[in-house]
Amino acid sequence: SQQGEEDPQALSIQEGENATMNCSYKTSINNLQWYRQNSGRGLVHLILIRSNEREKHSGRLRVTLDTSKKSSSLLITASRAADTASYFCATDRSGGSYIPTFGRGTSLIVHP
Amino acid sequence: DGGITQSPKYLFRKEGQNVTLSCEQNLNHDAMYWYRQDPGQGLRLIYYSQIVNDFQKGDIAEGYSVSREKKESFPLTVTSAQKNPTAFYLCASSIQGARTEAFFGQGTRLTVV
């Protein structure tokens, strides 16, 4: 069962623009994580935000979490062609067991 | 270097054959997971193990089997009962499940020929 769902499914922007991806989930969580996947490769962890946090930054990444709306957003500022990848959010599995559960991802293309 | 290694990178299976995908980690993680990824489908959980000698079915366990005899190793067997095995398979590990980040291998692409 997929707990988180990303939106949009695909995003195409020019280098230098900001990219915003959203994640919605259904049940309460302990934390939410964002991952990146380059084509044909494994996932790489980007950032983890706990349920008692509202915003977190890491370099050009900014993640927000709104537990009242059960949603999170990932903002990549000043995007680069090298940011082209798929981005996934992962939450705790519904029922409280600590198993990373992923959505379908957002495919981001950054044009040079 | 610590990490998680999957092998082989590419695997071809004939109809009716069982094949085993290897996953080894030297991160001393208790939890390990197997996911299947199809185009546009995201990651779907096949099996997971939170401790040695114990594992649980995920959402799409039919046609798959696993073992967890050692903390470092969590091999996945794709049996002939799996009717549509062509996919990208990802293994991951973590400390204490989703309370912390998961580390992924580079994946195995399985193709039925």
Coordinates of C-alpha atoms in Angstrom, one line a residue:
Chain A
S1 CA 0.0 0.0 0.0
Q2 CA 1.4 3.4 -0.9
Q3 CA 1.2 5.9 1.9
G4 CA 2.6 8.9 0.1
E5 CA 1.8 10.3 -3.3
E6 CA 3.9 12.9 -5.2
D7 CA 2.6 15.6 -7.3
P8 CA 3.1 16.5 -10.1
Q9 CA 4.1 13.2 -11.8
A10 CA 6.4 15.1 -14.2
L11 CA 8.0 18.6 -14.1
S12 CA 10.0 20.2 -16.8
I13 CA 11.9 23.5 -16.1
Q14 CA 14.8 25.6 -17.2
E15 CA 18.1 25.7 -15.4
G16 CA 18.1 28.4 -12.8
E17 CA 14.4 28.1 -12.0
N18 CA 13.0 26.7 -8.8
A19 CA 11.3 23.3 -8.7
T20 CA 8.6 22.4 -6.2
M21 CA 7.3 18.9 -5.7
N22 CA 4.5 17.9 -3.3
C23 CA 3.8 14.8 -1.3
S24 CA 0.5 13.9 0.4
Y25 CA -0.1 11.0 2.8
K26 CA -3.0 9.4 4.5
T27 CA -2.2 8.5 8.1
S28 CA -0.2 10.0 10.9
I29 CA 3.6 9.7 10.5
N30 CA 6.7 9.8 12.7
N31 CA 8.8 11.3 9.9
L32 CA 8.9 11.9 6.2
Q33 CA 11.9 11.5 3.9
W34 CA 12.7 12.6 0.4
Y35 CA 14.9 10.6 -1.9
R36 CA 16.4 11.1 -5.3
Q37 CA 16.8 8.5 -8.1
N38 CA 18.9 9.0 -11.2
S39 CA 17.8 6.9 -14.1
G40 CA 18.6 3.2 -13.6
R41 CA 20.2 3.7 -10.2
G42 CA 19.4 3.2 -6.6
L43 CA 17.7 5.9 -4.4
V44 CA 19.8 8.4 -2.5
H45 CA 18.5 9.9 0.7
L46 CA 18.1 13.7 0.6
I47 CA 16.5 14.9 3.8
L48 CA 14.4 13.7 6.7
I49 CA 11.9 15.8 8.5
R50 CA 10.3 14.7 11.7
S51 CA 6.6 15.1 12.5
N52 CA 7.3 17.9 15.1
E53 CA 9.3 19.9 12.5
R54 CA 7.8 22.4 10.0
E55 CA 10.7 23.2 7.8
K56 CA 14.2 22.0 7.1
H57 CA 17.0 23.1 4.8
S58 CA 19.9 21.4 3.2
G59 CA 21.9 23.3 0.7
R60 CA 19.5 24.2 -2.2
L61 CA 16.8 22.0 -0.7
R62 CA 14.0 23.2 1.4
V63 CA 11.4 20.8 2.8
T64 CA 8.2 21.7 4.6
L65 CA 5.8 19.5 6.5
D66 CA 2.2 20.3 7.3
T67 CA 0.9 17.5 9.5
S68 CA -2.6 19.1 9.6
K69 CA -2.9 18.8 5.9
K70 CA -0.8 15.6 5.7
S71 CA 1.4 17.1 3.1
S72 CA 5.0 17.9 2.5
S73 CA 6.8 19.9 -0.2
L74 CA 10.3 19.7 -1.6
L75 CA 11.7 22.9 -3.1
I76 CA 14.9 22.9 -5.1
T77 CA 16.2 26.4 -5.7
A78 CA 18.3 27.6 -8.6
S79 CA 18.0 24.2 -10.3
R80 CA 20.8 22.7 -12.4
A81 CA 20.8 20.2 -15.3
A82 CA 22.4 17.7 -12.8
D83 CA 19.2 17.9 -10.7
T84 CA 17.4 15.9 -13.4
A85 CA 16.1 12.8 -11.7
S86 CA 13.1 11.3 -10.0
Y87 CA 12.2 12.4 -6.5
F88 CA 10.3 10.3 -4.0
C89 CA 8.8 10.9 -0.6
A90 CA 8.8 8.1 1.9
T91 CA 6.7 7.8 5.1
D92 CA 6.1 5.2 7.8
R93 CA 3.8 2.5 6.7
S94 CA 0.2 3.0 7.8
G95 CA -0.3 1.1 11.0
G96 CA 2.8 2.5 12.6
S97 CA 5.3 -0.1 11.6
Y98 CA 8.6 1.4 10.6
I99 CA 8.9 0.4 7.0
P100 CA 9.7 3.0 4.4
T101 CA 6.8 3.3 2.0
F102 CA 7.2 5.2 -1.2
G103 CA 5.0 7.1 -3.6
R104 CA 5.2 7.0 -7.4
G105 CA 7.6 9.9 -7.6
T106 CA 8.0 13.1 -9.5
S107 CA 10.1 13.0 -12.6
L108 CA 12.1 16.3 -12.9
I109 CA 13.8 17.4 -16.1
V110 CA 16.0 20.5 -15.9
H111 CA 16.9 21.9 -19.3
P112 CA 20.3 23.6 -19.7
Chain B
D1 CA 33.7 1.8 2.5
G2 CA 30.4 1.0 4.1
G3 CA 27.5 0.4 1.8
I4 CA 25.0 -2.0 0.3
T5 CA 25.8 -4.1 -2.7
Q6 CA 23.4 -5.8 -5.2
S7 CA 24.5 -8.3 -7.7
P8 CA 24.3 -8.9 -10.6
K9 CA 23.4 -5.5 -12.2
Y10 CA 21.7 -7.3 -15.1
L11 CA 20.1 -10.7 -15.0
F12 CA 18.2 -12.6 -17.7
R13 CA 15.8 -15.4 -16.8
K14 CA 14.3 -18.0 -19.0
E15 CA 10.6 -18.9 -18.5
G16 CA 10.2 -21.4 -15.7
Q17 CA 13.5 -20.7 -14.0
N18 CA 14.2 -19.5 -10.5
V19 CA 16.8 -16.8 -10.1
T20 CA 18.4 -15.4 -7.0
L21 CA 19.3 -11.7 -6.5
S22 CA 22.0 -11.0 -4.0
C23 CA 22.0 -8.1 -1.5
E24 CA 24.8 -7.6 1.0
Q25 CA 25.4 -4.7 3.4
N26 CA 28.3 -3.9 5.8
L27 CA 26.5 -1.1 7.6
N28 CA 25.5 -3.3 10.6
H29 CA 21.8 -2.5 9.9
D30 CA 19.1 -4.6 11.4
A31 CA 16.4 -3.9 8.8
M32 CA 16.6 -4.9 5.2
Y33 CA 14.0 -4.5 2.4
W34 CA 13.3 -5.6 -1.2
Y35 CA 11.4 -3.4 -3.5
R36 CA 10.2 -3.8 -7.1
Q37 CA 10.1 -0.9 -9.4
D38 CA 8.1 -0.8 -12.7
P39 CA 8.0 2.2 -15.0
G40 CA 5.6 4.8 -13.5
Q41 CA 4.7 2.6 -10.6
G42 CA 7.1 3.8 -7.9
L43 CA 8.5 1.3 -5.4
R44 CA 6.5 -1.6 -4.2
L45 CA 7.5 -3.6 -1.1
I46 CA 8.2 -7.3 -1.7
Y47 CA 9.6 -8.5 1.6
Y48 CA 11.3 -7.0 4.6
S49 CA 13.3 -8.3 7.5
Q50 CA 13.8 -6.4 10.8
I51 CA 16.1 -8.9 12.4
V52 CA 18.1 -12.0 11.5
N53 CA 16.1 -15.2 11.0
D54 CA 12.9 -13.3 10.6
F55 CA 11.1 -11.7 7.6
Q56 CA 7.7 -10.6 6.6
K57 CA 5.7 -10.4 3.4
G58 CA 5.2 -7.0 1.8
D59 CA 2.5 -5.9 -0.6
I60 CA 3.6 -8.1 -3.6
A61 CA 5.3 -11.2 -2.1
E62 CA 3.6 -13.8 -4.3
G63 CA 6.1 -15.5 -6.5
Y64 CA 9.1 -14.4 -4.4
S65 CA 11.0 -15.9 -1.5
V66 CA 13.7 -14.6 0.8
S67 CA 16.0 -15.7 3.6
R68 CA 17.9 -13.8 6.4
E69 CA 20.4 -16.2 7.8
K70 CA 23.0 -13.5 8.4
K71 CA 22.6 -9.9 9.3
E72 CA 24.6 -8.8 6.3
S73 CA 22.7 -10.7 3.7
F74 CA 19.1 -10.7 2.4
P75 CA 18.9 -12.7 -0.9
L76 CA 15.7 -12.6 -3.0
T77 CA 14.6 -15.5 -5.1
V78 CA 12.3 -14.9 -8.0
T79 CA 10.5 -18.1 -8.6
S80 CA 8.8 -19.5 -11.6
A81 CA 5.5 -18.7 -9.9
Q82 CA 6.1 -15.0 -10.5
K83 CA 4.3 -14.4 -13.8
N84 CA 5.7 -11.0 -14.7
P85 CA 9.2 -10.8 -13.2
T86 CA 10.7 -8.3 -15.6
A87 CA 11.4 -5.3 -13.4
F88 CA 14.1 -3.3 -11.6
Y89 CA 14.7 -4.7 -8.1
L90 CA 16.1 -2.6 -5.3
C91 CA 17.4 -3.7 -1.9
A92 CA 17.7 -1.3 1.0
S93 CA 18.8 -1.4 4.6
S94 CA 18.3 0.9 7.6
I95 CA 18.6 1.2 11.4
Q96 CA 15.3 0.9 13.1
G97 CA 13.2 1.0 10.0
A98 CA 11.8 4.4 8.8
R99 CA 12.9 6.2 11.9
T100 CA 16.2 6.8 10.0
E101 CA 17.2 7.0 6.4
A102 CA 17.3 3.9 4.2
F103 CA 20.4 3.1 2.1
F104 CA 19.9 1.6 -1.3
G105 CA 21.9 -0.7 -3.5
Q106 CA 22.3 0.1 -7.2
G107 CA 19.6 -2.3 -8.3
T108 CA 19.3 -5.4 -10.4
R109 CA 17.5 -5.3 -13.7
L110 CA 15.8 -8.6 -14.3
T111 CA 14.5 -9.5 -17.8
V112 CA 12.7 -12.6 -18.8
V113 CA 13.8 -14.0 -22.2

